[in-house]
Short mmCIF file of C-alpha atoms and ligand atoms in Angstrom, two decimals:
data_model
loop_
_atom_site.label_atom_id
_atom_site.label_comp_id
_atom_site.label_asym_id
_atom_site.label_seq_id
_atom_site.Cartn_x
_atom_site.Cartn_y
_atom_site.Cartn_z
CA MET L 1 43.19 -2.15 45.45
CA LYS L 2 46.56 -0.46 45.33
CA LEU L 3 46.76 1.75 42.28
CA ALA L 4 49.97 2.62 40.58
CA ARG L 5 51.00 6.17 39.97
CA VAL L 6 48.43 8.24 38.13
CA ALA L 7 48.31 8.04 34.39
CA VAL L 8 50.38 9.75 31.84
CA ALA L 9 49.25 10.06 28.24
CA ALA L 10 48.60 6.73 26.59
CA ALA L 11 50.58 7.79 23.55
CA LEU L 12 53.72 7.95 25.66
CA LEU L 13 53.13 4.53 27.17
CA VAL L 14 53.24 2.93 23.74
CA SER L 15 56.89 3.79 23.31
CA ALA L 16 57.91 2.96 26.83
CA THR L 17 59.79 -0.25 25.98
CA PRO L 18 62.64 -1.40 27.10
CA SER L 19 64.73 0.75 29.32
CA SER L 20 68.49 1.10 29.21
CA PRO L 21 70.56 -1.75 30.61
CA GLY L 22 71.58 -1.51 34.24
CA SER L 23 68.53 0.42 35.27
CA ALA L 24 66.54 -2.68 36.31
CA GLN L 25 67.27 -2.24 40.00
CA THR L 26 65.77 1.20 39.98
CA LYS L 27 62.52 0.17 38.36
CA ARG L 28 59.47 -0.37 40.47
CA TYR L 29 58.15 -3.27 38.36
CA ASP L 30 59.65 -6.05 36.27
CA LEU L 31 57.04 -5.86 33.57
CA ALA L 32 53.96 -3.91 32.62
CA ILE L 33 51.15 -4.77 30.22
CA VAL L 34 49.55 -1.50 29.22
CA ASN L 35 46.52 -0.29 27.27
CA GLY L 36 44.84 -3.69 27.18
CA THR L 37 41.26 -4.61 27.99
CA VAL L 38 41.54 -6.70 31.13
CA ILE L 39 38.99 -9.50 31.47
CA ASP L 40 39.75 -10.76 34.94
CA GLY L 41 38.38 -14.32 34.74
CA THR L 42 35.47 -13.86 37.13
CA GLY L 43 32.97 -13.29 34.32
CA ARG L 44 32.92 -9.54 34.85
CA PRO L 45 33.15 -7.36 31.73
CA GLY L 46 36.50 -6.11 30.54
CA VAL L 47 38.09 -2.91 31.82
CA LEU L 48 40.80 -0.80 30.20
CA GLN L 49 43.65 -1.24 32.66
CA ASP L 50 47.37 -1.62 32.90
CA ILE L 51 48.89 -4.51 34.84
CA ALA L 52 52.19 -4.23 36.69
CA ILE L 53 54.17 -7.36 37.53
CA LYS L 54 56.86 -7.83 40.14
CA ASP L 55 58.56 -11.06 41.27
CA GLY L 56 56.18 -13.27 39.32
CA ARG L 57 53.05 -11.74 40.77
CA ILE L 58 50.53 -9.12 39.78
CA ALA L 59 51.73 -6.11 41.75
CA ALA L 60 49.22 -3.48 40.69
CA LEU L 61 46.26 -2.82 38.42
CA GLY L 62 45.20 0.53 37.10
CA ARG L 63 47.62 2.85 35.40
CA VAL L 64 51.33 2.18 35.17
CA ALA L 65 53.49 5.18 34.46
CA VAL L 66 56.07 5.28 31.71
CA GLY L 67 59.41 4.07 32.94
CA ASP L 68 58.08 2.29 36.01
CA ALA L 69 58.70 -1.15 34.52
CA VAL L 70 61.82 -2.75 33.10
CA GLU L 71 59.85 -4.06 30.14
CA THR L 72 56.49 -2.99 28.75
CA ILE L 73 54.05 -4.84 26.52
CA ASP L 74 51.59 -2.68 24.64
CA ALA L 75 48.26 -4.49 24.53
CA LYS L 76 46.27 -1.79 22.75
CA GLY L 77 43.24 -3.35 21.09
CA LEU L 78 43.97 -6.70 22.77
CA ILE L 79 42.40 -8.67 25.59
CA VAL L 80 44.46 -9.48 28.69
CA ALA L 81 43.11 -12.51 30.55
CA PRO L 82 44.35 -14.93 33.20
CA GLY L 83 46.37 -17.76 31.65
CA PHE L 84 44.15 -20.69 30.76
CA ILE L 85 44.01 -23.63 33.15
CA ASP L 86 43.60 -26.98 31.38
CA VAL L 87 42.50 -29.49 34.00
CA HIS L 88 42.07 -32.41 31.63
CA THR L 89 45.34 -33.29 29.92
CA HIS L 90 47.48 -36.31 29.30
CA ALA L 91 50.63 -34.21 29.56
CA ASP L 92 52.34 -36.75 31.81
CA ASN L 93 55.30 -36.31 29.43
CA LEU L 94 55.96 -32.67 30.41
CA ALA L 95 59.34 -33.48 31.98
CA THR L 96 60.59 -34.73 28.60
CA ARG L 97 58.83 -32.05 26.54
CA ALA L 98 59.28 -29.01 28.72
CA ASP L 99 58.35 -26.51 26.01
CA ALA L 100 54.70 -27.68 26.07
CA ALA L 101 54.46 -25.61 22.91
CA ASN L 102 51.01 -26.76 21.82
CA PHE L 103 49.64 -25.65 25.20
CA VAL L 104 51.37 -22.30 25.67
CA ARG L 105 50.70 -21.25 22.09
CA MET L 106 46.96 -21.53 22.77
CA GLY L 107 47.26 -19.56 26.02
CA VAL L 108 47.41 -22.43 28.50
CA THR L 109 49.60 -21.70 31.54
CA THR L 110 48.62 -24.54 33.90
CA ILE L 111 47.97 -28.19 33.08
CA VAL L 112 46.71 -31.14 35.10
CA ALA L 113 48.02 -34.57 34.09
CA GLY L 114 47.13 -38.05 35.36
CA ASN L 115 43.61 -38.09 33.91
CA CYS L 116 41.35 -40.93 32.75
CA GLY L 117 42.78 -43.25 35.41
CA SER L 118 46.27 -43.16 33.95
CA SER L 119 49.07 -41.42 35.85
CA ALA L 120 52.52 -41.88 37.26
CA LEU L 121 52.42 -44.46 40.06
CA ASP L 122 55.17 -42.63 41.90
CA VAL L 123 53.82 -39.08 42.10
CA SER L 124 56.82 -37.97 44.14
CA ALA L 125 59.22 -38.95 41.35
CA ALA L 126 56.99 -37.45 38.66
CA LEU L 127 56.81 -34.10 40.42
CA ALA L 128 60.54 -34.18 41.19
CA ALA L 129 61.27 -34.68 37.49
CA VAL L 130 59.22 -31.58 36.63
CA ARG L 131 60.82 -29.57 39.44
CA GLU L 132 64.24 -30.57 38.15
CA ARG L 133 63.38 -29.63 34.58
CA PRO L 134 60.55 -27.12 34.78
CA GLY L 135 58.18 -26.74 31.89
CA ALA L 136 56.88 -23.63 30.20
CA VAL L 137 53.59 -24.24 32.05
CA ASN L 138 52.64 -24.96 35.65
CA PHE L 139 52.03 -28.63 36.35
CA ALA L 140 49.80 -30.65 38.63
CA THR L 141 48.82 -34.31 38.52
CA LEU L 142 46.11 -36.66 39.69
CA ILE L 143 46.77 -40.21 40.86
CA GLY L 144 45.09 -42.66 38.46
CA HIS L 145 42.89 -45.61 39.33
CA ASN L 146 44.00 -47.79 36.41
CA THR L 147 47.62 -47.21 37.38
CA VAL L 148 46.99 -48.14 41.00
CA ARG L 149 44.78 -51.13 40.15
CA SER L 150 47.28 -52.49 37.62
CA ALA L 151 50.05 -52.26 40.22
CA VAL L 152 48.03 -54.24 42.75
CA MET L 153 45.82 -56.57 40.66
CA GLY L 154 47.21 -56.59 37.12
CA SER L 155 44.33 -56.79 34.66
CA ALA L 156 42.15 -59.07 36.81
CA ASN L 157 38.48 -58.89 35.94
CA ARG L 158 37.04 -59.13 39.46
CA ALA L 159 36.48 -57.18 42.64
CA PRO L 160 39.55 -56.68 44.84
CA THR L 161 40.06 -58.66 48.02
CA ALA L 162 40.09 -56.68 51.25
CA ALA L 163 43.87 -56.79 51.24
CA GLU L 164 44.07 -55.60 47.64
CA LEU L 165 41.65 -52.78 48.34
CA ALA L 166 43.72 -51.73 51.34
CA ARG L 167 46.85 -51.77 49.21
CA MET L 168 45.20 -49.64 46.52
CA ARG L 169 43.90 -47.23 49.16
CA SER L 170 47.39 -46.80 50.57
CA LEU L 171 48.77 -46.13 47.08
CA VAL L 172 46.15 -43.44 46.51
CA TRP L 173 46.91 -41.95 49.91
CA LYS L 174 50.64 -41.99 49.16
CA GLY L 175 50.02 -40.29 45.81
CA MET L 176 48.09 -37.57 47.60
CA ALA L 177 50.76 -37.22 50.29
CA ASP L 178 53.34 -36.88 47.51
CA GLY L 179 51.40 -33.98 46.02
CA ALA L 180 48.66 -35.27 43.69
CA VAL L 181 45.66 -32.95 43.58
CA GLY L 182 43.11 -35.73 43.30
CA PHE L 183 42.14 -39.17 42.04
CA SER L 184 41.09 -40.01 38.47
CA THR L 185 39.24 -42.94 36.91
CA GLY L 186 39.00 -44.22 33.35
CA LEU L 187 36.08 -46.60 33.58
CA GLN L 188 35.93 -47.44 29.87
CA TYR L 189 39.45 -48.82 29.92
CA VAL L 190 41.05 -52.01 31.19
CA PRO L 191 41.36 -52.56 34.14
CA GLY L 192 39.29 -49.67 35.53
CA THR L 193 36.23 -50.99 33.74
CA TYR L 194 36.28 -54.07 36.04
CA ALA L 195 35.81 -51.91 39.16
CA GLN L 196 32.43 -51.49 40.81
CA VAL L 197 31.28 -48.30 42.47
CA MET L 198 32.22 -49.45 46.00
CA GLU L 199 35.89 -49.87 45.06
CA ILE L 200 35.93 -46.45 43.39
CA THR L 201 34.23 -44.88 46.39
CA GLU L 202 36.78 -46.31 48.82
CA LEU L 203 39.67 -44.95 46.77
CA ALA L 204 38.06 -41.58 46.05
CA ARG L 205 37.48 -41.22 49.79
CA ALA L 206 41.20 -41.60 50.45
CA ALA L 207 41.83 -38.76 47.99
CA ALA L 208 38.99 -36.63 49.36
CA ASN L 209 40.29 -37.00 52.91
CA ALA L 210 43.53 -35.48 51.68
CA GLY L 211 41.70 -32.58 50.05
CA GLY L 212 41.68 -34.08 46.55
CA ILE L 213 39.17 -33.89 43.74
CA TYR L 214 37.60 -36.93 42.05
CA ALA L 215 37.86 -36.70 38.22
CA SER L 216 36.21 -39.35 36.10
CA HIS L 217 36.24 -40.52 32.52
CA MET L 218 32.93 -42.20 33.05
CA ARG L 219 31.88 -45.75 32.29
CA ASN L 220 29.72 -44.65 29.38
CA GLU L 221 29.26 -41.48 27.35
CA GLY L 222 26.31 -42.39 25.17
CA THR L 223 24.00 -45.40 25.42
CA ALA L 224 24.13 -45.42 29.25
CA LEU L 225 25.18 -41.81 29.87
CA GLU L 226 22.69 -41.19 32.68
CA ASP L 227 23.72 -44.32 34.59
CA ALA L 228 27.33 -43.24 34.32
CA ILE L 229 26.59 -39.74 35.60
CA ALA L 230 24.55 -41.18 38.47
CA GLU L 231 27.49 -43.41 39.41
CA THR L 232 29.91 -40.47 39.31
CA ILE L 233 27.64 -38.28 41.42
CA ARG L 234 27.19 -41.13 43.88
CA VAL L 235 30.93 -41.25 44.49
CA GLY L 236 30.82 -37.56 45.34
CA GLU L 237 27.82 -38.05 47.60
CA MET L 238 29.44 -40.95 49.49
CA THR L 239 32.85 -39.33 49.93
CA GLY L 240 32.28 -35.58 50.02
CA ALA L 241 34.81 -35.21 47.22
CA ARG L 242 34.57 -32.41 44.71
CA VAL L 243 33.72 -34.17 41.44
CA GLN L 244 34.86 -33.41 37.90
CA ILE L 245 33.15 -35.21 35.01
CA SER L 246 35.84 -35.37 32.33
CA HIS L 247 35.20 -34.51 28.67
CA LEU L 248 31.42 -34.49 29.02
CA LYS L 249 29.82 -35.46 25.72
CA VAL L 250 27.12 -37.54 24.03
CA ASP L 251 28.95 -39.95 21.74
CA SER L 252 26.07 -41.95 20.23
CA PRO L 253 23.81 -40.47 17.55
CA ASN L 254 20.74 -42.24 18.94
CA ARG L 255 21.36 -40.40 22.24
CA TRP L 256 21.89 -36.94 20.76
CA GLY L 257 20.04 -34.47 22.95
CA ALA L 258 20.81 -36.44 26.13
CA SER L 259 23.08 -33.60 27.23
CA GLN L 260 19.94 -31.89 28.48
CA LYS L 261 19.28 -34.72 30.93
CA ALA L 262 22.98 -34.99 31.82
CA LEU L 263 23.22 -31.31 32.73
CA ALA L 264 19.95 -31.49 34.68
CA MET L 265 21.45 -34.32 36.74
CA ILE L 266 24.49 -32.16 37.50
CA ASP L 267 22.21 -29.29 38.53
CA ALA L 268 20.14 -31.56 40.78
CA ALA L 269 23.26 -32.94 42.46
CA ARG L 270 24.60 -29.44 43.04
CA GLN L 271 21.25 -28.49 44.56
CA LYS L 272 21.79 -31.30 47.04
CA GLY L 273 25.22 -29.93 47.93
CA ILE L 274 27.35 -32.34 45.89
CA ASP L 275 30.06 -30.24 44.26
CA VAL L 276 30.04 -31.74 40.77
CA ARG L 277 31.29 -29.94 37.69
CA ALA L 278 32.52 -30.98 34.25
CA ASP L 279 34.82 -30.09 31.42
CA GLN L 280 34.59 -30.45 27.65
CA TYR L 281 36.59 -29.99 24.47
CA ALA L 282 35.07 -27.94 21.66
CA TYR L 283 34.89 -30.53 18.88
CA THR L 284 32.17 -32.87 17.60
CA ALA L 285 34.69 -35.61 16.88
CA ALA L 286 36.74 -37.85 19.13
CA SER L 287 39.96 -39.62 18.24
CA SER L 288 40.80 -43.26 18.78
CA THR L 289 42.01 -46.43 17.10
CA LEU L 290 40.35 -48.41 14.31
CA GLY L 291 40.54 -51.42 16.64
CA ILE L 292 38.03 -49.93 19.05
CA ARG L 293 35.30 -50.65 16.44
CA PHE L 294 36.06 -54.39 16.69
CA PRO L 295 34.79 -56.61 19.52
CA SER L 296 37.45 -56.55 22.23
CA TRP L 297 37.85 -60.34 22.27
CA ALA L 298 38.94 -60.19 18.62
CA LEU L 299 41.91 -58.01 19.55
CA GLU L 300 43.44 -60.21 22.25
CA GLY L 301 46.97 -61.51 21.84
CA GLY L 302 48.55 -59.08 19.39
CA GLN L 303 48.69 -58.68 15.62
CA SER L 304 49.34 -62.31 14.61
CA LYS L 305 46.39 -63.51 16.69
CA ILE L 306 44.22 -60.76 15.25
CA ALA L 307 45.23 -61.76 11.71
CA GLU L 308 44.45 -65.41 12.44
CA ARG L 309 40.89 -64.50 13.43
CA LEU L 310 40.34 -62.07 10.56
CA ASN L 311 41.61 -64.65 8.06
CA ASP L 312 39.27 -67.36 9.34
CA PRO L 313 36.07 -66.89 7.28
CA ALA L 314 33.68 -68.19 9.95
CA MET L 315 35.38 -66.13 12.65
CA TRP L 316 35.37 -63.03 10.47
CA GLN L 317 31.65 -63.44 9.85
CA LYS L 318 31.08 -63.52 13.60
CA ILE L 319 33.30 -60.45 14.15
CA LYS L 320 31.52 -58.55 11.40
CA THR L 321 28.12 -59.35 12.88
CA GLU L 322 29.27 -58.11 16.29
CA MET L 323 30.73 -54.94 14.77
CA ALA L 324 27.38 -54.19 13.19
CA GLY L 325 25.68 -54.89 16.53
CA LEU L 326 28.00 -52.53 18.43
CA LEU L 327 27.22 -49.79 15.92
CA ALA L 328 23.48 -50.43 15.95
CA GLU L 329 23.42 -50.07 19.75
CA ARG L 330 24.58 -46.49 19.27
CA GLY L 331 22.30 -45.66 16.37
CA LEU L 332 24.97 -46.08 13.70
CA ARG L 333 24.33 -48.19 10.59
CA ASP L 334 27.84 -48.23 9.10
CA LEU L 335 31.33 -46.71 9.44
CA SER L 336 30.65 -43.53 7.47
CA PHE L 337 31.26 -41.46 10.66
CA ALA L 338 34.84 -42.80 10.75
CA VAL L 339 37.67 -40.99 8.97
CA VAL L 340 41.22 -42.27 8.70
CA ALA L 341 43.74 -40.04 10.47
CA MET L 342 46.77 -42.22 9.76
CA HIS L 343 47.07 -45.59 8.07
CA ARG L 344 50.79 -46.20 7.89
CA ALA L 345 50.52 -49.07 5.41
CA ASP L 346 48.80 -46.80 2.87
CA PRO L 347 48.84 -43.09 3.71
CA SER L 348 46.78 -42.33 0.58
CA LEU L 349 43.78 -43.36 2.69
CA ASN L 350 44.46 -40.63 5.27
CA GLY L 351 41.61 -38.16 5.38
CA LEU L 352 39.10 -40.49 3.69
CA SER L 353 35.98 -41.83 5.36
CA MET L 354 35.45 -45.58 5.49
CA GLN L 355 32.57 -45.05 3.09
CA GLN L 356 34.88 -43.39 0.56
CA ILE L 357 37.48 -46.12 1.00
CA ALA L 358 34.91 -48.84 0.43
CA SER L 359 33.71 -47.13 -2.75
CA ARG L 360 37.22 -46.68 -4.03
CA GLN L 361 38.42 -50.21 -3.24
CA ARG L 362 35.30 -52.26 -3.71
CA GLY L 363 32.98 -50.25 -5.90
CA SER L 364 30.35 -50.24 -3.16
CA ASP L 365 29.82 -48.10 -0.08
CA SER L 366 27.57 -50.62 1.68
CA ALA L 367 28.12 -51.32 5.37
CA ASP L 368 29.50 -54.73 4.40
CA ALA L 369 32.02 -53.19 2.00
CA GLN L 370 33.10 -50.79 4.76
CA PHE L 371 33.63 -53.65 7.22
CA GLU L 372 35.69 -55.46 4.58
CA ALA L 373 37.82 -52.34 4.12
CA ALA L 374 38.27 -52.13 7.89
CA ARG L 375 39.36 -55.77 7.95
CA THR L 376 41.99 -55.10 5.27
CA MET L 377 43.29 -52.13 7.23
CA MET L 378 43.44 -54.09 10.49
CA LEU L 379 45.41 -56.82 8.72
CA ALA L 380 47.83 -54.11 7.56
CA GLY L 381 48.45 -52.92 11.13
CA GLY L 382 45.38 -50.85 11.96
CA ALA L 383 44.95 -47.10 11.83
CA SER L 384 44.36 -44.08 13.97
CA MET L 385 40.92 -42.67 13.34
CA VAL L 386 38.73 -39.66 13.89
CA TYR L 387 35.16 -40.44 14.85
CA HIS L 388 32.53 -37.85 14.07
CA PHE L 389 29.73 -38.95 16.35
CA MET L 390 28.73 -35.97 18.48
CA SER L 391 26.24 -33.26 17.60
CA ASP L 392 26.84 -29.50 17.55
CA ALA L 393 23.67 -29.03 19.58
CA ASP L 394 25.03 -31.15 22.46
CA VAL L 395 28.47 -29.51 22.37
CA ASP L 396 26.82 -26.07 22.38
CA ARG L 397 24.38 -26.92 25.17
CA ILE L 398 27.16 -28.34 27.34
CA MET L 399 29.25 -25.23 26.67
CA ARG L 400 26.44 -22.92 27.77
CA HIS L 401 26.26 -24.61 31.17
CA PRO L 402 27.93 -22.41 33.79
CA GLU L 403 29.59 -25.30 35.66
CA VAL L 404 31.36 -26.77 32.62
CA GLY L 405 34.93 -25.68 31.98
CA ILE L 406 37.12 -25.97 28.90
CA ALA L 407 39.85 -28.63 28.77
CA SER L 408 41.74 -30.24 25.91
CA ASP L 409 42.19 -33.97 26.71
CA ALA L 410 45.57 -33.60 24.96
CA GLY L 411 49.17 -34.40 25.81
CA VAL L 412 52.32 -32.42 25.05
CA ILE L 413 52.78 -32.88 21.31
CA GLY L 414 56.04 -32.88 19.39
CA PHE L 415 55.44 -30.65 16.38
CA GLY L 416 54.87 -32.90 13.37
CA ASP L 417 54.68 -36.15 15.36
CA GLY L 418 51.84 -38.40 14.19
CA VAL L 419 48.25 -37.36 13.60
CA PRO L 420 46.90 -36.15 16.94
CA HIS L 421 43.44 -34.74 17.54
CA PRO L 422 43.63 -31.01 16.73
CA ARG L 423 42.30 -30.12 20.20
CA GLY L 424 45.86 -30.32 21.53
CA TYR L 425 46.78 -27.22 19.52
CA GLY L 426 43.49 -25.46 19.16
CA ASN L 427 40.95 -26.12 21.89
CA ASN L 428 41.03 -22.80 23.77
CA ALA L 429 41.54 -20.75 20.62
CA ARG L 430 38.67 -22.59 18.96
CA VAL L 431 36.30 -21.65 21.78
CA LEU L 432 37.37 -17.99 21.56
CA GLY L 433 37.25 -17.94 17.76
CA ALA L 434 34.58 -20.30 16.50
CA TYR L 435 32.25 -20.43 19.53
CA VAL L 436 32.52 -16.88 20.92
CA ARG L 437 33.29 -14.67 17.91
CA GLY L 438 31.86 -16.91 15.20
CA ARG L 439 28.68 -18.52 16.46
CA ARG L 440 28.24 -16.53 19.70
CA VAL L 441 27.45 -19.63 21.75
CA ILE L 442 28.80 -17.94 24.90
CA SER L 443 30.20 -14.50 25.69
CA LEU L 444 33.90 -13.73 25.74
CA GLU L 445 33.85 -13.08 29.50
CA GLU L 446 32.09 -16.38 30.12
CA ALA L 447 34.50 -18.31 27.89
CA ILE L 448 37.45 -16.87 29.80
CA ARG L 449 35.82 -17.67 33.15
CA LYS L 450 35.41 -21.30 32.01
CA MET L 451 39.13 -21.45 31.22
CA THR L 452 40.37 -19.71 34.37
CA SER L 453 38.58 -19.02 37.66
CA LEU L 454 36.13 -21.92 37.26
CA PRO L 455 38.78 -24.67 37.01
CA ALA L 456 41.09 -22.86 39.49
CA GLY L 457 38.33 -22.83 42.08
CA HIS L 458 37.27 -26.44 41.60
CA PHE L 459 40.84 -27.76 41.65
CA LYS L 460 41.80 -25.39 44.50
CA PHE L 461 44.68 -23.68 42.75
CA ALA L 462 45.16 -20.80 45.13
CA ASN L 463 46.09 -17.37 43.74
CA ARG L 464 45.59 -18.33 40.11
CA GLY L 465 42.81 -18.08 37.55
CA THR L 466 41.89 -14.45 38.24
CA ILE L 467 43.63 -11.17 37.53
CA ARG L 468 43.97 -9.71 40.99
CA SER L 469 46.72 -7.98 42.92
CA GLY L 470 48.94 -10.55 44.62
CA TYR L 471 47.92 -13.37 42.27
CA ALA L 472 50.46 -15.25 40.15
CA ALA L 473 51.17 -13.41 36.91
CA ASP L 474 49.91 -16.16 34.58
CA LEU L 475 48.49 -14.08 31.75
CA VAL L 476 47.47 -14.36 28.12
CA VAL L 477 47.22 -11.47 25.69
CA PHE L 478 45.14 -12.13 22.57
CA ASP L 479 43.40 -10.38 19.73
CA PRO L 480 39.65 -11.02 20.02
CA ALA L 481 39.22 -10.39 16.29
CA GLN L 482 41.98 -12.81 15.23
CA VAL L 483 42.22 -15.57 17.81
CA ALA L 484 41.52 -18.88 16.07
CA ASP L 485 42.42 -22.54 15.95
CA ILE L 486 44.56 -23.45 12.96
CA ALA L 487 44.88 -27.18 13.58
CA THR L 488 42.39 -29.34 11.70
CA PHE L 489 41.74 -33.08 11.64
CA GLU L 490 43.50 -33.23 8.26
CA LYS L 491 46.43 -30.98 9.30
CA PRO L 492 46.58 -31.14 13.09
CA HIS L 493 50.02 -29.60 13.60
CA GLY L 494 49.33 -25.89 13.65
CA TYR L 495 49.68 -23.41 16.48
CA ALA L 496 46.74 -21.24 17.44
CA ALA L 497 46.61 -17.76 15.88
CA GLY L 498 46.01 -14.36 17.43
CA ILE L 499 47.79 -14.95 20.76
CA PRO L 500 50.89 -12.72 20.77
CA TYR L 501 51.83 -12.91 24.47
CA VAL L 502 51.67 -15.50 27.19
CA LEU L 503 53.20 -15.09 30.65
CA VAL L 504 53.78 -17.76 33.26
CA ASN L 505 54.72 -16.66 36.77
CA GLY L 506 55.61 -13.26 35.38
CA GLU L 507 57.96 -14.54 32.70
CA ILE L 508 57.23 -14.20 28.99
CA VAL L 509 56.86 -17.65 27.40
CA VAL L 510 55.27 -16.42 24.17
CA LYS L 511 56.50 -13.12 22.71
CA ASN L 512 55.16 -11.63 19.49
CA GLY L 513 53.57 -15.01 18.77
CA THR L 514 56.79 -16.99 19.16
CA GLN L 515 57.78 -19.17 22.09
CA THR L 516 60.74 -18.00 24.17
CA GLU L 517 63.32 -20.12 25.99
CA ALA L 518 61.72 -19.40 29.39
CA ARG L 519 60.59 -22.42 31.41
CA PRO L 520 59.09 -20.76 34.50
CA GLY L 521 56.43 -23.39 35.23
CA GLN L 522 55.93 -24.42 38.84
CA VAL L 523 54.66 -27.64 40.34
CA LEU L 524 51.24 -27.15 41.90
CA ALA L 525 51.17 -29.80 44.57
CA ASN L 526 48.52 -30.71 47.09
CA THR L 527 49.76 -29.48 50.44
CA ILE L 528 46.82 -30.37 52.68
CA ILE L 529 48.55 -33.37 54.19
CA GLU L 530 51.78 -31.46 54.83
CA LYS L 531 49.85 -28.76 56.62
CA ARG L 532 48.06 -31.09 59.02
ZN1 ZN K 601 39.30 -39.83 28.95
#
């Protein structure tokens, strides 16, 4: 390690900001972060160190002398960590929302889009758009199975013909050649859900041959969790792909505790040499539509068709029976786990559970009264919902597993737009605040490793995810005593607290807790094919 000039008194360093104009050329470094506790992302304990930055890279670690850098950040009492790498996002809209404020304000410096099977079909154009209008964060994308399958087969509920499979394979290959870092599936969604494991294997192989990862929103996350994990691992075994299980969770109360088995399956696969890992978000609730609680056939054909069925008493009886059946399968007896995030027709219901709404509107909180309330809301255009159906014990157990990273499952959010899941603003800060400082589920060093070197290694982002000389200067400076998520399910638009500085490629994107105009994000593209 190349050390900078030997220390001068720390007290002098504090006042070493910024130098007189015109002197930049004479300075050894562009920027220095001094007096901070550096936690380097590997899991090693923190060390009191200064970091010097030059041309977007970490130039030196150790002591940086006063006056050696054009600009100096005093990080006394603060943690300096590698910028967080969020490998599970839906930030496909980065080119139109370049600030990526919800991400940078929680310390995220690199995002991966194209998850859950849904991506740009033309990866070349998507990456060109980001290169043309860079974001505040670095950007990579996967090529999505649902996107590719829709392009070739529409929403057909059948296996592909040989010609269709070949066409899909060539689209995946093209996506990889254009710079995608892997292939994603979303096997709970149409049309991915119609694909069998052989189709997925063929397409994942095309990505793996180009050096890509296979990331999967699995077919099931509760009642058939183990089958879904087995299927995902099988794809890795058949193709040699690195495998990422997306947003690992147990989403059915009658399966709570199944995380133990799920993690054991991951361990067993790794023992056999299959490189499978996972990510999670740090919340016990998911977000989705009210419609997802209805049988899917009842939702075909748009709102007027839906209304027709819900207004037909015999049909409604059948729908209600099926709704109860779908809940019972998961160990749920009514809709009390469901809270309204946004019901545009009557916002006074926002924040209430279906049980509360039934009581208020019908004087009964029975399951039947809740279904009736849901029917009324569907007839009025539906609602976005928050579903509290995971257990703390599962979330904690998954978090303690060393091969599970932290990822948000969020997109780039316009501040104040709609009622998104709070994870988009708070996920990383919530881990550092509630899970590390509050409940001590994992150590600070381990939490940072899960947000940095672990995902960087699995997704093969070279020279990122660790604080090391020569690595990209993606850095986050936070207060371990203050860092916290502010966004809640009731008030989701709130930036994370306790994160005064964030740097991307050596440029300051968050300064004194406020976002700057800098948009230094780079495109992280797969280059394996180019290099061949
Ligand atoms: Zn997903």
